[in-house]
Coordinates of C-alpha atoms and ligand atoms in Angstrom, one line a residue:
X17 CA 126.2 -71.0 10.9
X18 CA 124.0 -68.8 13.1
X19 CA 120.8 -67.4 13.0
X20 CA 121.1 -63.2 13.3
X21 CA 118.3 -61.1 14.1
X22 CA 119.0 -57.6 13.8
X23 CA 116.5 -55.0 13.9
X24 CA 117.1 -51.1 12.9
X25 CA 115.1 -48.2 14.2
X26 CA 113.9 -45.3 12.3
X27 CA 116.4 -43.5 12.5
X28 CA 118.6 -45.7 10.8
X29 CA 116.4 -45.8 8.0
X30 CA 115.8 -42.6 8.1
X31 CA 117.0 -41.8 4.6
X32 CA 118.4 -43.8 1.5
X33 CA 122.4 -43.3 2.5
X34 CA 121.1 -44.9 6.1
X35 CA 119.3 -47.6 4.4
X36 CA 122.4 -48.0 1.9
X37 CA 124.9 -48.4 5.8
X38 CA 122.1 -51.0 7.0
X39 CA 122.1 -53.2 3.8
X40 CA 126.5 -52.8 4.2
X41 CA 126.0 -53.7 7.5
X42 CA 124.0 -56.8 6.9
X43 CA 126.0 -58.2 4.2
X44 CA 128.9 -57.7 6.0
X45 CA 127.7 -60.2 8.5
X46 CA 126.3 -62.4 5.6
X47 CA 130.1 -63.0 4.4
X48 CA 130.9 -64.8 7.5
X49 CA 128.4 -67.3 6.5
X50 CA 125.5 -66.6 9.1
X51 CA 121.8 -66.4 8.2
X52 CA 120.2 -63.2 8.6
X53 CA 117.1 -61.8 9.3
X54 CA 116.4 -58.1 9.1
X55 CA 113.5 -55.8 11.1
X56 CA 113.0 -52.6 10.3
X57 CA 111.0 -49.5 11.4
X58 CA 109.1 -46.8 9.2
X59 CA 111.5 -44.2 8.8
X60 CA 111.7 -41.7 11.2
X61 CA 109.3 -39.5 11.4
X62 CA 107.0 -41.2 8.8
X63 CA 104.8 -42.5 11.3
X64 CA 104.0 -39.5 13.4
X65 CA 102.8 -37.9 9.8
X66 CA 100.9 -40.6 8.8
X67 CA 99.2 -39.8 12.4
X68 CA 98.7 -36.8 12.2
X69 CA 97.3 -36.5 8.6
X70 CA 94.5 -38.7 10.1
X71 CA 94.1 -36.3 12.8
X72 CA 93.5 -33.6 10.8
X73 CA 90.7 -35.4 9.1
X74 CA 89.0 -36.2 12.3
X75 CA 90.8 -36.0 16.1
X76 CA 89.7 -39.7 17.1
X77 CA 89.7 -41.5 14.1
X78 CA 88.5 -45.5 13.2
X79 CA 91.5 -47.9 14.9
X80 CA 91.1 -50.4 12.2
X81 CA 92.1 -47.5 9.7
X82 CA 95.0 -46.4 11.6
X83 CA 96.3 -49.6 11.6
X84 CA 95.9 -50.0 8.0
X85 CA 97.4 -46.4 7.4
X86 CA 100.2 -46.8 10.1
X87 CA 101.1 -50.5 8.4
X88 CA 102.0 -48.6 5.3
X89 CA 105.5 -47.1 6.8
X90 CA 107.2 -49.8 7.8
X91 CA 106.4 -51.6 4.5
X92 CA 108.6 -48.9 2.5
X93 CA 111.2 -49.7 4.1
X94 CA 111.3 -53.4 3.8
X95 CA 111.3 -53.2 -0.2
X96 CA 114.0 -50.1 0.1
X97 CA 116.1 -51.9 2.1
X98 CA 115.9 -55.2 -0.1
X99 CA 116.2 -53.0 -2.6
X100 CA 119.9 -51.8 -0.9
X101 CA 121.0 -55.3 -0.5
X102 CA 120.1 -56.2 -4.1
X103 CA 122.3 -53.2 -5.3
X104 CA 125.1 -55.0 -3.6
X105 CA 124.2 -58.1 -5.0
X106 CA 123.4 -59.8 -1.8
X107 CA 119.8 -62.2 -2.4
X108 CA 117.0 -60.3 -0.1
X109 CA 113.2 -60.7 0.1
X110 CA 111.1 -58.8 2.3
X111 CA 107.8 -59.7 4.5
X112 CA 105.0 -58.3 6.0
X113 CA 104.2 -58.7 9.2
X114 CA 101.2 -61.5 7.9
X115 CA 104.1 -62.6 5.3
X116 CA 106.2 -63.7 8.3
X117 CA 103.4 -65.4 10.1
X118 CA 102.8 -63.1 12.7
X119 CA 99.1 -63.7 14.0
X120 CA 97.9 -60.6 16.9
X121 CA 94.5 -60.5 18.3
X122 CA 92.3 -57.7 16.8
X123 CA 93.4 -54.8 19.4
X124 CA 93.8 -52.1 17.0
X125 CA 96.6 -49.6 17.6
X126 CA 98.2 -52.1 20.7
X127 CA 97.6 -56.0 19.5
X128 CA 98.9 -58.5 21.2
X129 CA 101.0 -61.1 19.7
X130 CA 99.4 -64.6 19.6
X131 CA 101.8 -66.8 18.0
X132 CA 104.3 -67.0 15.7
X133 CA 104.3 -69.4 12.7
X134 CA 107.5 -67.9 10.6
X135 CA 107.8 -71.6 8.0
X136 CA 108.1 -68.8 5.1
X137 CA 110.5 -67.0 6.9
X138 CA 112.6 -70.1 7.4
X139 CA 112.3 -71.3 4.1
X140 CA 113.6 -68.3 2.4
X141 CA 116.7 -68.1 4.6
X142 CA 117.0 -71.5 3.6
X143 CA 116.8 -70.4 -0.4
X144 CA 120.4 -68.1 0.7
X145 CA 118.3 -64.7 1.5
X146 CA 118.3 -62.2 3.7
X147 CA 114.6 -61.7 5.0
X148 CA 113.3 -58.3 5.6
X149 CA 110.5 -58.7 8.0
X150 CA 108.3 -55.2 8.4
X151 CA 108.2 -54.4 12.0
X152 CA 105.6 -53.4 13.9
X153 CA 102.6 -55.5 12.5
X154 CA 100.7 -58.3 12.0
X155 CA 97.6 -59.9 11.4
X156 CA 94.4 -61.3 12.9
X157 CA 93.7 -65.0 12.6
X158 CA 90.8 -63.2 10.2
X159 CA 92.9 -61.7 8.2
X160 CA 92.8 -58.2 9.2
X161 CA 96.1 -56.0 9.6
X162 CA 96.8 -54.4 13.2
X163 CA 100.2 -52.4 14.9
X164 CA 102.3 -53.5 17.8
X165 CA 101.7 -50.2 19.9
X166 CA 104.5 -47.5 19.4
X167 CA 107.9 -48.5 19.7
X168 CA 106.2 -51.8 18.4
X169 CA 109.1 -52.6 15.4
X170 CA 111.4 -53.6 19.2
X171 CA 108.5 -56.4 19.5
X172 CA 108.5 -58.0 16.4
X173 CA 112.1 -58.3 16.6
X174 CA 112.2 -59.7 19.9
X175 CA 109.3 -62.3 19.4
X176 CA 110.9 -63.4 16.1
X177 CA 113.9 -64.1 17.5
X178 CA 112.3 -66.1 20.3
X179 CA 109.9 -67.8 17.3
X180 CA 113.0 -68.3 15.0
X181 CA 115.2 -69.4 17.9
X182 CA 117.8 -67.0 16.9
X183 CA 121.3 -67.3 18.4
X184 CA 121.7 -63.0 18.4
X185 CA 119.3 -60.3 18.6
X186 CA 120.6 -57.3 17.9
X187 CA 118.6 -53.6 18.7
X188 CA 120.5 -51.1 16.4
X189 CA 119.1 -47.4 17.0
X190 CA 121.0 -44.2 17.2
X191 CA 122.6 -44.2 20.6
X192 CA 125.3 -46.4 22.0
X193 CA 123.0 -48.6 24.1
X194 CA 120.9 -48.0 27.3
X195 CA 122.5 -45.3 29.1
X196 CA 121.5 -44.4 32.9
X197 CA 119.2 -41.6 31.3
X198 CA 118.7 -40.1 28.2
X199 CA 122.1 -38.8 26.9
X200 CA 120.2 -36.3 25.1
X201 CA 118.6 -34.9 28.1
X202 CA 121.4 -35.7 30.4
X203 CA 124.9 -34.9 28.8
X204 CA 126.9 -36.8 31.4
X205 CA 124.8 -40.1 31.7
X206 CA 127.2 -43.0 30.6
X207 CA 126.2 -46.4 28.9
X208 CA 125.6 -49.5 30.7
X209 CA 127.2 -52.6 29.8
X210 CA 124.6 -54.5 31.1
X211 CA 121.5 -54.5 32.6
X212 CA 118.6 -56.8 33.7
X213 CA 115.3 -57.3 31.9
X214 CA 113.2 -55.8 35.2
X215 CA 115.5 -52.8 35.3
X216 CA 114.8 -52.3 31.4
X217 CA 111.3 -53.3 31.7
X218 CA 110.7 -50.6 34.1
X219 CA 113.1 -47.7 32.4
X220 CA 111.0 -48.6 29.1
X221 CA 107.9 -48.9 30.6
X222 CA 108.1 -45.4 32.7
X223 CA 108.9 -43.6 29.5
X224 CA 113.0 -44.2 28.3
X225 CA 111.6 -44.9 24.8
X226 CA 115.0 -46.6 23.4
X227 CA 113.3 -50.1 24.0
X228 CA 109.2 -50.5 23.9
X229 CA 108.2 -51.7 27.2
X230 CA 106.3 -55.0 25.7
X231 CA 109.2 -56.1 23.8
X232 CA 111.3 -56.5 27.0
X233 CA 108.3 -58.0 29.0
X234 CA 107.9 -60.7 26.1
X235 CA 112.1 -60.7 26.0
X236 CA 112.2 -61.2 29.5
X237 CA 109.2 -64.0 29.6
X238 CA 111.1 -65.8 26.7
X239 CA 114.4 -65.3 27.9
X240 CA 116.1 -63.1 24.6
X241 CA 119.2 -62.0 25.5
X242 CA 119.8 -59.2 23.2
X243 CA 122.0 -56.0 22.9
X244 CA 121.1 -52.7 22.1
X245 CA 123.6 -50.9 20.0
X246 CA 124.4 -48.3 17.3
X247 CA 123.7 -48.7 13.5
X248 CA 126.2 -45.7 13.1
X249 CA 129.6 -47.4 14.5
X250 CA 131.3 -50.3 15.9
X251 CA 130.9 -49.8 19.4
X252 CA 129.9 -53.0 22.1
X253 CA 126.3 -51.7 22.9
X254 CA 124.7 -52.8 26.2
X255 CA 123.3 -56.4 26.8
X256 CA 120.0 -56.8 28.6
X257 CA 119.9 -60.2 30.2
X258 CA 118.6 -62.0 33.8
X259 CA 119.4 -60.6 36.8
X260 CA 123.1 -61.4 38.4
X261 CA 123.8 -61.0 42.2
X262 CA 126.4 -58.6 40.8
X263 CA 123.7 -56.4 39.8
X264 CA 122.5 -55.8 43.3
X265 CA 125.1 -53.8 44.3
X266 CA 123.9 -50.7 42.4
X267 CA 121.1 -48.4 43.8
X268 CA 119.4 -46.7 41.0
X269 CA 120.5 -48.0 37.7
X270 CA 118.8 -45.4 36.0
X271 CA 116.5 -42.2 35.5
X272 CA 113.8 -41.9 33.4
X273 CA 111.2 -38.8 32.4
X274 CA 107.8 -39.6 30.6
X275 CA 106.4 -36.6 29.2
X276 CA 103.9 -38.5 27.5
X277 CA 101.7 -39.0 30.0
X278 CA 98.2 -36.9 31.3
X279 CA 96.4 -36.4 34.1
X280 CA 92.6 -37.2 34.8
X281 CA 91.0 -36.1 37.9
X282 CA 87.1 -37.1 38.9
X283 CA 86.1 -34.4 41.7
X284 CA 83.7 -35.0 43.8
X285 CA 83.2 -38.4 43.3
X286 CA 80.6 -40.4 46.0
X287 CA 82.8 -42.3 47.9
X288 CA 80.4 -45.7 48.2
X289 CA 81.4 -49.8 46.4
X290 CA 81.3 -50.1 43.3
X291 CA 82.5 -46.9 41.9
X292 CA 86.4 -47.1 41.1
X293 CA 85.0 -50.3 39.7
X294 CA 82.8 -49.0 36.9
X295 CA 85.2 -46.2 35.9
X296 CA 88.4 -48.6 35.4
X297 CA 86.2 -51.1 33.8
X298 CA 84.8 -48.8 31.3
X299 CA 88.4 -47.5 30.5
X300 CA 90.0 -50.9 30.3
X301 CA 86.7 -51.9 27.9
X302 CA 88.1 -48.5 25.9
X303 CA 91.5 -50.0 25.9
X304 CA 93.2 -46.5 27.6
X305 CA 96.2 -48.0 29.5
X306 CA 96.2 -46.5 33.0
X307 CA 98.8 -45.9 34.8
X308 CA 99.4 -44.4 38.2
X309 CA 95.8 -44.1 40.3
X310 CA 95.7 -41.9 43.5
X311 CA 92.6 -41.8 45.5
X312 CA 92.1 -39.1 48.4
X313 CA 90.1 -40.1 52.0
X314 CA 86.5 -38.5 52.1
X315 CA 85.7 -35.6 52.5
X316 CA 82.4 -33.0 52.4
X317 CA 79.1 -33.9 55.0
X318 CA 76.0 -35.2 53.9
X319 CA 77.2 -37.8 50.9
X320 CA 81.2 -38.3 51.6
X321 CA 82.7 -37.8 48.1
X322 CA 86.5 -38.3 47.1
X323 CA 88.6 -37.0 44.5
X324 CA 90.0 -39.8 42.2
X325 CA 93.0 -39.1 40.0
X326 CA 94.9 -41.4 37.4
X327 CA 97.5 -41.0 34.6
X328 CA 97.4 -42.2 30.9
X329 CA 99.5 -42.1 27.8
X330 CA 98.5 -38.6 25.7
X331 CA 97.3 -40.2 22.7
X332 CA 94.9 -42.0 25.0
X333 CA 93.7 -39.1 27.4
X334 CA 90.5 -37.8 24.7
X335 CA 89.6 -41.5 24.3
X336 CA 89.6 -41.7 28.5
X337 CA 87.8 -38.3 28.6
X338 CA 85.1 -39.4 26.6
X339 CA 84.5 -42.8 28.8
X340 CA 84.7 -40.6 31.8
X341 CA 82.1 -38.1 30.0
X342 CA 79.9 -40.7 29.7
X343 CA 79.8 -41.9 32.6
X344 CA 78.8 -38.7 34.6
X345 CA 74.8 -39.1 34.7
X346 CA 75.5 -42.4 36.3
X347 CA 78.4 -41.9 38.6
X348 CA 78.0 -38.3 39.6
X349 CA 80.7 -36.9 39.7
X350 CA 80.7 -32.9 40.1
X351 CA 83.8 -32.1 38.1
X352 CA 86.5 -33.6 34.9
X353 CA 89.7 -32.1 35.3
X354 CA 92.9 -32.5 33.1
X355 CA 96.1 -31.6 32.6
X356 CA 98.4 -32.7 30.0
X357 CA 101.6 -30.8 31.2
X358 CA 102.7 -32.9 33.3
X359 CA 105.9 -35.1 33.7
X360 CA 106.7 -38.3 35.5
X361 CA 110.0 -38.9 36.5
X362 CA 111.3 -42.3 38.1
X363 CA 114.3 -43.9 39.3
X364 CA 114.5 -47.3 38.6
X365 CA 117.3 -50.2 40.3
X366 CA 117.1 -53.9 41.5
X367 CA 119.4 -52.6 44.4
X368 CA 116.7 -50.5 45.7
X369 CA 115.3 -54.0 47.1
X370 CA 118.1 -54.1 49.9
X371 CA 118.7 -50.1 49.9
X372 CA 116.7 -48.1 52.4
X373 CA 116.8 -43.9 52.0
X374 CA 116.4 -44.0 49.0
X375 CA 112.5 -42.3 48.4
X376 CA 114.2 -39.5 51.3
X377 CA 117.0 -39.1 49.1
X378 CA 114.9 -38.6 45.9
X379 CA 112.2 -36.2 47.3
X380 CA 115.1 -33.8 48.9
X381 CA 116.7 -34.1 45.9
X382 CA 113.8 -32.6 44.5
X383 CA 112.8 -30.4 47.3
X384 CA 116.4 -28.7 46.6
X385 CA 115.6 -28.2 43.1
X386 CA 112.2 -26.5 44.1
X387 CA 110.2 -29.2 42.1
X388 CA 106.6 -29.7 43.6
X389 CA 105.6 -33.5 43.6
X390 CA 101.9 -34.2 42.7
X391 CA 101.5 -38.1 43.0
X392 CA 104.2 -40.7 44.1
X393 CA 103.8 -44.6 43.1
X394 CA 106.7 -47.2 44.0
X395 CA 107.6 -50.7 43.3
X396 CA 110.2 -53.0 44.6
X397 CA 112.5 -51.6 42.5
X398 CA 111.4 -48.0 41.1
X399 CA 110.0 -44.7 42.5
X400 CA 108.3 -42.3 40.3
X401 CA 106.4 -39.0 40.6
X402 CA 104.6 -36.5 39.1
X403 CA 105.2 -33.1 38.4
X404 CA 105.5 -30.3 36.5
X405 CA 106.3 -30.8 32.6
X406 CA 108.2 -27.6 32.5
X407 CA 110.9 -28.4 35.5
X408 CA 110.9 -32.2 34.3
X409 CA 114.9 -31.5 32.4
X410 CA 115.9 -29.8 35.5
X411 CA 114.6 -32.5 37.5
X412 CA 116.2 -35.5 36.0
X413 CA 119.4 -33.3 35.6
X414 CA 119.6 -33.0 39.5
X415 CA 118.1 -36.1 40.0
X416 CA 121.1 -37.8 37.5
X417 CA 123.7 -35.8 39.6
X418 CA 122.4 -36.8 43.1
X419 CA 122.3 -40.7 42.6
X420 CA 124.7 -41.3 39.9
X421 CA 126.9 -38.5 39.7
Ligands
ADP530 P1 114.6 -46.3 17.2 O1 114.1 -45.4 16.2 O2 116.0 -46.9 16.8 O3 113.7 -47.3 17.7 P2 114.0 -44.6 19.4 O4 114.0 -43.2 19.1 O5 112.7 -45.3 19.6 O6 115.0 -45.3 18.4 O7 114.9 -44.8 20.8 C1 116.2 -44.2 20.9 C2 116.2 -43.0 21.7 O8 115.8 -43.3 23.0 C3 117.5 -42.3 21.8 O9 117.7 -41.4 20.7 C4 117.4 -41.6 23.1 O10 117.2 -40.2 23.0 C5 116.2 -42.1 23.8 N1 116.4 -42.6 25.2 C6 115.6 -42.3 26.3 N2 116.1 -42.8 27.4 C7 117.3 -43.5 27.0 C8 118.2 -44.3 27.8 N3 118.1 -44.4 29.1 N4 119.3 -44.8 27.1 C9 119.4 -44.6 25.8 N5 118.5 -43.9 25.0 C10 117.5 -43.3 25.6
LIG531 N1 107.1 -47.0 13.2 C1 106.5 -47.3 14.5 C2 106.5 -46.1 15.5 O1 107.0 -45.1 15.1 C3 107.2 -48.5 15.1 C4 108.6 -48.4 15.5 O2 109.3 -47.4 15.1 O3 109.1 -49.2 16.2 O4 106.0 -46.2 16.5
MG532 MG1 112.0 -47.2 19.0

């Protein structure tokens, strides 16, 4: 008998006949004989509303009551989909994320996972049910209930299979698997059979949203072997996995676009210790994830001054402008300037490691598709840039074409 974890996006929970092909799917696997537990998402679209109802209320609104609003979707569709199951006489209970033992610190909006105690989880499998486990939350040792971070229902599925020891761990969303860009952006992009956890950590992390970056990084750091696959057909999907040698051989494995990113730039900032420290510090107190951070030589007489630039998610930027805003009486800075339409576009391969030409490539690539670049970062095995939101479909179009055909 094994242990399945399968987890289902919004998508495919997105309305009652989708939630009706999960709990088919789930007891199909149930009549081999293997114990399954299930993850699901809010369904689709319900978080964003939830968000933005709050937002209409009031643009930066309490964390702890987001959490406890946000919680709410995913819990839906636990009891719907037992409710499925039951229709088809198959034994199901569902879970919170508390239910199932999951304990986060108190991060509102992006906890981090603590540990995983899942004995009720365990015991109800035992008992000949399918658990439903609500993805995307948890709770503090306190008691208190807090969200994964977007994306988050890929974490809890990841982490319970890692807590539950799971033999599979199955990612059921509405494509095929991970392809080499998004095949709704890129028409010809094909699916990868495989791929290793540091090429999906950095496609995820640098905006291909079919995997939450944090779920691969804890997958990866746990070593979950998992596929990534469609709830609406039979076919394999793509297994992320350790690295092989075979692996190497490819260049750029994949493109990705983030158009969910902004831009903050500090002008006229005095270029003298101390300063990049108080800014970042104050952000990271904030929690705003930053990104990419480009810093200029000095420039003006009298007091040199620099211009100091970093990216952030959206949803973070009027958090990081109001750190920023606060700190202009002691930093003195002359000017806060930023702009939200902006996209980042990366490629992303272990083979870049023993590739050279491959930056030279990209930028002419770009160069030929007259796309101004604004701020380039690099790793061992990605290159990304910044540019213009409007030419960022164009860009990973030509992009796509030029390194993988
Ligand atoms: P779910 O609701 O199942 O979690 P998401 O919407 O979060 O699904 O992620 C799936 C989406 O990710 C796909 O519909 C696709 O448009 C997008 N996507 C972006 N980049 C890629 C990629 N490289 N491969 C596959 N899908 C991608
Ligand atoms: N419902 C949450 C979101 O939309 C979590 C998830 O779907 O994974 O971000
Ligand atoms: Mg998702």
């Amino acid at each position: 008998m094994a242990l399945i974890v399968q987890k289902f996006g919004g998508t495919s929970v997105g309305n009652p006949d989708r939630i009706k092909n999960v709990a088919k799917r789930v007891a199909d696997y149930r009549k081999r004989g293997d114990q399954i537990v299930v993850i699901v998402s809010a369904m689709s679209g319900v978080t964003d509303n939830l968000i933005k109802l709050a937002k209409e209320i009031m643009p930066l609104p309490s964390e702890r009551e987001m959490d406890m609003l946000l919680a709410t979707g995913e819990q839906q569709t636990i009891a719907l989909t037992a409710i499925a199951l039951h229709a088809l006489n198959v034994p199901a209970v569902s879970m919170t994320g508390a239910q199932a033992g999951i304990v986060t610190d108190g991060v509102h909006t992006k906890a981090k996972i603590h540990n995983i105690t899942p004995k009720e989880v365990h015991k109800k499998l035992d008992e000949g049910n399918v658990v439903i486990v609500a993805g995307f939350q948890g709770e503090t040792a306190s008691g208190q209930i807090t969200t994964l971070g977007r994306g988050g229902s890929d974490l809890t599925a990841i982490a319970l299979a890692a807590a539950l020891k799971a033999d599979l761990c199955q990612i059921y969303t509405d494509v095929d698997g991970v392809y080499t860009a998004d095949p709704r952006l890129v028409p010809n992009a094909t699916k990868l059979s495989e791929i290793s956890y540091d090429e999906m950590l950095e496609l995820a992390s640098l905006g291909a949203k079919v995997m939450q970056s944090r779920s691969v990084e804890f997958a990866k750091k746990f070593g979950v072997v998992f596929e990534v696959r469609s709830s609406l057909n039979e076919n394999p999907g793509t297994i992320v996995k350790e690295e092989t040698k075979s692996m190497e051989g490819v260049v750029v494995r994949g493109v990705a676009l983030d158009k969910n990113q902004a831009k903050v730039t500090l002008v006229g900032v005095p270029d003298k210790p101390g300063v990049a420290a108080k800014i970042f510090k104050a952000l990271g107190d904030a929690t705003v994830n930053v990104d990419m951070i480009v810093q200029n030589i000095s420039h003006g007489s009298g007091v040199p001054a620099t211009d100091l630039t970093f990216t952030t998610d959206k949803p973070d930027l009027l958090k990081a402008q109001k750190v920023i805003e606060g700190l202009k009486k002691e930093i003195a800075y002359k000017d806060l300037i930023v702009a939200e339409k902006i996209g980042k576009l990366s490629i992303v391969g272990v083979g870049m490691k023993s590739h050279t030409g491959v930056a030279g490539k990209l930028f002419e690539t770009l160069a030929q598709a007259g796309v101004n670049i604004d701020m380039i970062s690099t790793s061992e095995i990605k290159i990304s840039v910044v540019i213009d939101l409007a030419k960022g479909e164009g860009a990973v179009k030509a992009v796509h074409a030029a390194f993988i055909g």
